[in-house]
Short mmCIF file of C-alpha atoms in Angstrom, two decimals:
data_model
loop_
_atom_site.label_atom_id
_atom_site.label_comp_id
_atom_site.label_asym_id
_atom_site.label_seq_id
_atom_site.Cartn_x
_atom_site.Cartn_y
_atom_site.Cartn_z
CA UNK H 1 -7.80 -90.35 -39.93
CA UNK H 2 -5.25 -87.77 -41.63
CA UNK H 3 -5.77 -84.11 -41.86
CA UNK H 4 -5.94 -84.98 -45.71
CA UNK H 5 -8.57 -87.00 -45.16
CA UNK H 6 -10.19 -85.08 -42.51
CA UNK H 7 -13.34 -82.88 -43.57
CA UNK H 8 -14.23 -79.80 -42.28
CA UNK H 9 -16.89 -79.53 -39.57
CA UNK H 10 -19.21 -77.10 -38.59
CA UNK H 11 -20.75 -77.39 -34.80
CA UNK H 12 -23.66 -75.96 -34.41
CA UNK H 13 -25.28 -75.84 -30.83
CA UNK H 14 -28.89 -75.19 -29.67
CA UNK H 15 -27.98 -74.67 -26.23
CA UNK H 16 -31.73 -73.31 -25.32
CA UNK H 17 -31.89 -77.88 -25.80
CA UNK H 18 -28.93 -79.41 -24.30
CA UNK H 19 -27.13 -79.05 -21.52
CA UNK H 20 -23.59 -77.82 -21.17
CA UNK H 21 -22.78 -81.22 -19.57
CA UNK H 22 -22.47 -82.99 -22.77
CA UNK H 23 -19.99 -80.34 -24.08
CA UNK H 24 -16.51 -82.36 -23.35
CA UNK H 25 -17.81 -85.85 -24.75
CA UNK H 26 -19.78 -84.24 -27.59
CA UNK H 27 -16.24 -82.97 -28.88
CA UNK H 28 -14.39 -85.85 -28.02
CA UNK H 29 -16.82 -87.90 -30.56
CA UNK H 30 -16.81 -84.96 -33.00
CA UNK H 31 -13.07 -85.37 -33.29
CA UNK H 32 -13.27 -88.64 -35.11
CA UNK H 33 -15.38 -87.26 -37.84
CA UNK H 34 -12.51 -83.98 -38.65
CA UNK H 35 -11.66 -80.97 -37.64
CA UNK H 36 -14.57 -78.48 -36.33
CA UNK H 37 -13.61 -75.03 -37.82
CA UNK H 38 -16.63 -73.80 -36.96
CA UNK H 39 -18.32 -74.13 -33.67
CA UNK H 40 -21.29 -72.00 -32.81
CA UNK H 41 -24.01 -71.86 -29.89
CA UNK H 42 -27.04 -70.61 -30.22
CA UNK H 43 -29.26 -69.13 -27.67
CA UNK H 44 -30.14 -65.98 -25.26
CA UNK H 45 -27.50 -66.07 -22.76
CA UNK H 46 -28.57 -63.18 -20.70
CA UNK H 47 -29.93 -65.86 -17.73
CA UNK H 48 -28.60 -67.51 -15.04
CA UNK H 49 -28.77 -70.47 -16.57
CA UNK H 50 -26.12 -69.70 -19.54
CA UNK H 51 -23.00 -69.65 -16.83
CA UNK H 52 -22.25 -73.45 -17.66
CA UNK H 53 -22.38 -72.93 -21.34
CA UNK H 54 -19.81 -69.95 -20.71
CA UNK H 55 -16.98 -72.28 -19.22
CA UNK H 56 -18.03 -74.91 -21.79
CA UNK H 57 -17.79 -71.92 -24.88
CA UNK H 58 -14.18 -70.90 -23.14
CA UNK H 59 -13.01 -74.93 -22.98
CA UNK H 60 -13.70 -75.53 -26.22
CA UNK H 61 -13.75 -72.36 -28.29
CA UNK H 62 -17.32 -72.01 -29.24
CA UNK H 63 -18.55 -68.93 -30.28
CA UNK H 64 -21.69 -67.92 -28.82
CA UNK H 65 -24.30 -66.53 -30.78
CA UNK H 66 -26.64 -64.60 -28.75
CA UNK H 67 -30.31 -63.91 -29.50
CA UNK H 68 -32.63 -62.23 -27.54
CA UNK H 69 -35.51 -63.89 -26.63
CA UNK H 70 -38.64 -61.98 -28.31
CA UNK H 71 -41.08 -63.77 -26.43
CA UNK H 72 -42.49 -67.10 -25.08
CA UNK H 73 -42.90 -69.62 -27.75
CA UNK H 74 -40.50 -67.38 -29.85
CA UNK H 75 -37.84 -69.17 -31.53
CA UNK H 76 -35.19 -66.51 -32.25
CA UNK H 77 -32.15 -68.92 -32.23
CA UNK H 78 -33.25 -71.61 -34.10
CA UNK H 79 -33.90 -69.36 -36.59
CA UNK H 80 -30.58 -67.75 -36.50
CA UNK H 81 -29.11 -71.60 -36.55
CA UNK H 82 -30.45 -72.24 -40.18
CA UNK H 83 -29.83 -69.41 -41.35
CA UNK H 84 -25.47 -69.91 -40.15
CA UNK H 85 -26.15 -73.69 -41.64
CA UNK H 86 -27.86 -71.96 -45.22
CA UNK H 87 -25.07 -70.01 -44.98
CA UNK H 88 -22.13 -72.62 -44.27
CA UNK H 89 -24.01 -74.96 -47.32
CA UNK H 90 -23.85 -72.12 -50.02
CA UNK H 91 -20.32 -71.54 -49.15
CA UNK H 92 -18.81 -74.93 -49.82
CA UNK H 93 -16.09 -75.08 -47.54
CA UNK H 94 -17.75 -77.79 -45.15
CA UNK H 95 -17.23 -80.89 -45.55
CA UNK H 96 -19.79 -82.20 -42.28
CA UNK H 97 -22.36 -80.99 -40.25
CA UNK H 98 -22.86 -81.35 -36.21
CA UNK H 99 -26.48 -80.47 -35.41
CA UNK H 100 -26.77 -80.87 -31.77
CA UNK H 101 -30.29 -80.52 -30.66
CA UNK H 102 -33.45 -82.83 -30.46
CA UNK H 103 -35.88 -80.25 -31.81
CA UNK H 104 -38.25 -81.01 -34.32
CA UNK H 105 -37.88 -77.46 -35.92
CA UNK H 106 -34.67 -78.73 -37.22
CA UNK H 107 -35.61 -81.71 -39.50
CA UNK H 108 -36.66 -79.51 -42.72
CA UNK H 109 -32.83 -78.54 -42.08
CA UNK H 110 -31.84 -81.82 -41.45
CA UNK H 111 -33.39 -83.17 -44.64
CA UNK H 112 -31.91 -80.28 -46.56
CA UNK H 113 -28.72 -80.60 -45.81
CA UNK H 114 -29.06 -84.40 -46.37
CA UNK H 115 -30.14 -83.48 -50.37
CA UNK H 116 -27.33 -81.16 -50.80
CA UNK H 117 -25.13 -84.22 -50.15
CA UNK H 118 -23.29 -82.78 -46.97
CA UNK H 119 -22.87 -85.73 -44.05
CA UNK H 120 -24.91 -84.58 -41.12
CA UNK H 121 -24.33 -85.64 -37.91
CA UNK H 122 -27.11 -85.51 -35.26
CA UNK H 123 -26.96 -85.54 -31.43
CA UNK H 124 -29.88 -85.26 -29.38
CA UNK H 125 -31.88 -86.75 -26.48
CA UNK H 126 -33.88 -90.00 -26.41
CA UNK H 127 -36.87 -87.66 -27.59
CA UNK H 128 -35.81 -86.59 -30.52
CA UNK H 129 -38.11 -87.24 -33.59
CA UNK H 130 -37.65 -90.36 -35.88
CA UNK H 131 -37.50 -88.02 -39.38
CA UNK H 132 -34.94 -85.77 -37.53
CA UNK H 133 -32.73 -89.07 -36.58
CA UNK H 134 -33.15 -90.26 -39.90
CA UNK H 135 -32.09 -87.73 -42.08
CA UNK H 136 -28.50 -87.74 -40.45
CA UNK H 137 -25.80 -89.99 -41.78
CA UNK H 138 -25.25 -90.92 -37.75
CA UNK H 139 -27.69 -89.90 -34.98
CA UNK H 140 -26.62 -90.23 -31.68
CA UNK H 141 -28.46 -90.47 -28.34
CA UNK H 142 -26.34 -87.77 -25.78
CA UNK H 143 -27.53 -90.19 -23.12
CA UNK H 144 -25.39 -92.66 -24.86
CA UNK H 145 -22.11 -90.55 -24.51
CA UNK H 146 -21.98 -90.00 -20.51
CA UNK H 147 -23.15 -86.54 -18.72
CA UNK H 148 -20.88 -84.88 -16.25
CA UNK H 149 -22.90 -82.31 -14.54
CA UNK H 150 -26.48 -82.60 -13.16
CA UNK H 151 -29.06 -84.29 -15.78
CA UNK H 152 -31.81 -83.37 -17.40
CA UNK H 153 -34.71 -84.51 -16.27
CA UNK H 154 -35.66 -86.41 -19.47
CA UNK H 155 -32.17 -87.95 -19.08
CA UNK H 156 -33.85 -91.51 -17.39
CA UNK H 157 -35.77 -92.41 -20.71
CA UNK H 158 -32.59 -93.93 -21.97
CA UNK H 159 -31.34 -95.61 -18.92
CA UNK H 160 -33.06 -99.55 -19.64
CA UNK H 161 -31.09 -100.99 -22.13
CA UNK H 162 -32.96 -101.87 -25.29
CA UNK H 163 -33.49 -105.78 -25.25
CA UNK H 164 -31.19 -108.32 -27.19
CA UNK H 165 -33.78 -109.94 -29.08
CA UNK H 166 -33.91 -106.47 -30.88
CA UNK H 167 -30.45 -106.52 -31.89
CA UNK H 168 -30.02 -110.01 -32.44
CA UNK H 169 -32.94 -109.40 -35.33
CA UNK H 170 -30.71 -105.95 -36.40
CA UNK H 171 -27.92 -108.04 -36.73
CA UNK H 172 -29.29 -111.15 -38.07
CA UNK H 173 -30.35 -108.19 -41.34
CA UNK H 174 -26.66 -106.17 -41.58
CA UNK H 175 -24.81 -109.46 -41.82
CA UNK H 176 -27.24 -110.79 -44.51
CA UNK H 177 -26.50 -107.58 -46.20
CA UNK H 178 -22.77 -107.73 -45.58
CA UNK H 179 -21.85 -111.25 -46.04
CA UNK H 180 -19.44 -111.86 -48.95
CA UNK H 181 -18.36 -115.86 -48.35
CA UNK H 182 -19.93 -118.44 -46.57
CA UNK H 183 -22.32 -116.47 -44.67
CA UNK H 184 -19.29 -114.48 -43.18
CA UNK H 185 -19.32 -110.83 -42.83
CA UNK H 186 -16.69 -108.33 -41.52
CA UNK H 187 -17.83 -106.66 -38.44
CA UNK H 188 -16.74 -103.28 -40.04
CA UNK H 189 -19.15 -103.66 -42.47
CA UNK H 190 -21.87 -105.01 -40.30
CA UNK H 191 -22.02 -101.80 -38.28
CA UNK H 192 -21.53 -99.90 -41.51
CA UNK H 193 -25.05 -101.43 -42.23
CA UNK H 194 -26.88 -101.44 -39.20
CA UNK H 195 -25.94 -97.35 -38.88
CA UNK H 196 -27.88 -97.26 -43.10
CA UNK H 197 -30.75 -99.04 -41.39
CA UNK H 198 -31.08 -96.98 -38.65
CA UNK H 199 -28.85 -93.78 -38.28
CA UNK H 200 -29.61 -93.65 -33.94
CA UNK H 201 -28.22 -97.30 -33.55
CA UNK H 202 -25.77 -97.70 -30.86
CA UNK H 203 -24.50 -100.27 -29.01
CA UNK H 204 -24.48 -98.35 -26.15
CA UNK H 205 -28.29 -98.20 -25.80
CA UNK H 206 -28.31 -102.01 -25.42
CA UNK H 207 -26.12 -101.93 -22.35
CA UNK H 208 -22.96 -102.54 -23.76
CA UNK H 209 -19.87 -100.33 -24.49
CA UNK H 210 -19.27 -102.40 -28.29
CA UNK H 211 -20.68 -104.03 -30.95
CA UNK H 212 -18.37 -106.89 -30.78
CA UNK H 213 -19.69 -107.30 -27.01
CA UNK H 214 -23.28 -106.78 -28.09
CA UNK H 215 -22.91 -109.50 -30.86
CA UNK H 216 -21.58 -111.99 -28.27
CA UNK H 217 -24.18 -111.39 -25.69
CA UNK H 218 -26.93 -112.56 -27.85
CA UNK H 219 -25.41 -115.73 -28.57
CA UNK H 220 -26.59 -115.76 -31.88
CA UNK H 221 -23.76 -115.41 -33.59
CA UNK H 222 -20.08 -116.92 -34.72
CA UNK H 223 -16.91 -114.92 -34.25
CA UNK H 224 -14.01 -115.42 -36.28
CA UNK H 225 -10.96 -113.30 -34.63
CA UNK H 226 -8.66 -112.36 -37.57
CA UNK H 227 -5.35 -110.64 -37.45
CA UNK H 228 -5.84 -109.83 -41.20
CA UNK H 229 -9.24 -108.57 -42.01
CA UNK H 230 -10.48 -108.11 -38.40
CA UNK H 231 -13.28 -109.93 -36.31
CA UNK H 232 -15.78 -111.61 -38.62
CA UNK H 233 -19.34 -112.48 -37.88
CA UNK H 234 -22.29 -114.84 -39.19
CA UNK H 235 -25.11 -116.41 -37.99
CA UNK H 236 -24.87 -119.30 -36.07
CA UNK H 237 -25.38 -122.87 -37.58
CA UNK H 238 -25.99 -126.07 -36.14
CA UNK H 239 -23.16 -128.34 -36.06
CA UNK H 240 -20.80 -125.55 -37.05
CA UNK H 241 -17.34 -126.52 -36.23
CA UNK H 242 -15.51 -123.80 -35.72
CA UNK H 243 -10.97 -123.11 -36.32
CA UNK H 244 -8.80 -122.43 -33.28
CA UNK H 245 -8.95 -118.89 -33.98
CA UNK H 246 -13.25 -118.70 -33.74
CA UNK H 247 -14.71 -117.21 -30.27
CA UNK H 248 -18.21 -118.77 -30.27
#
């Protein structure tokens, strides 16, 4: 993607709700939606526990914004969070949204943002509330992306892939959508479709590192490889002879 093409993007962190391991893969997968101007964390970072987020706030130039806890069950920087994303939203000079936390508190934000037309981007644990994950244009799991410190303990949730027959049915609906001859669809658009149907889908969470991989292991499915448009995918039919160039 260009920098002409490349929107602005605001990170915002609730670090009180993630862990500082995620930090370097979170930004590497940020990076392919634009340029994050801003980059905030949120949290009280007076306790022992705020040393990781430190090196991760040097690495990656995040400012932190500190709020003092005012008590249990107090939620000082979440509050301080919507008001930065209000903020950022009146302003007009963002072009995306990063919301990285799995808390509930966020999804009246989440759905905001979502009717003031601003892409928002979710990333949060295998916990994380079905309205939160679907009011974001993408949601995705941080269990997904790889952790490289010690995990959290809700971290094993996540770690038996989802079963095929799932996405076979998943797939079996984006390529109905996306089909435009002969039952073929391009795979771009298929996973254009399958992330409208469900913003948290990933390939990843099946076991698999693509969606061309997770298409082929539930043999479902023809492949047409195509230097032109790209791989192209339908459902399989019986007696279907396929070109030279088809991977069934």
């Amino acid at each position: 993607m260009s920098d002409r093409q490349s929107p602005n993007v605001a990170v915002l962190i609730d670090t009180e709700n993630v862990s500082a391991g995620y930090a370097d893969r979170l930004f590497d997968q940020i990076a392919s939606i634009g340029c994050a101007t801003v980059r905030r964390g949120y949290g009280d970072f007076t306790g022992l526990w705020s040393a990781a987020w430190a090196k991760a706030f040097e690495r990656h130039a995040i400012t932190p914004r500190q709020q003092f806890s005012a008590g249990r069950g107090k939620n000082s920087a979440d509050i301080a969070l919507v008001i930065d994303a209000m903020d950022l939203l009146n302003q007009g000079a963002i072009g995306a949204i990063c919301l990285v936390s799995g808390d509930s508190d966020f999804t009246p934000l989440a759905l905001r943002i979502r009717e003031q037309g601003v892409p928002l981007y979710g990333y949060g644990n295998a916990k994380s509330p079905e309205r939160l994950r679907n009011a974001c244009k993408k949601f995705t799991y941080l269990e997904n992306m790889g952790f490289r410190s010690q995990p959290l303990p809700w971290r094993s949730s996540l770690t038996s892939p989802r079963p095929l027959q799932e996405a076979a049915s998943l797939l079996r609906r984006a390529i109905a959508h996306a089909a435009i001859r002969d039952g073929w669809a391009l795979i771009g658009e298929v996973e254009l479709q399958l992330v409208r149907m469900g913003p948290d889908f990933d390939p990843r969470g099946y076991g698999v590192d693509s969606l061309l991989e997770l298409v082929r292991r539930t043999r479902k499915f023809d492949v047409d490889l195509r230097d032109d448009t790209g791989p192209r995918l339908r459902l399989k039919r019986k007696a279907s002879k396929q070109s030279g160039s088809a991977d069934n």
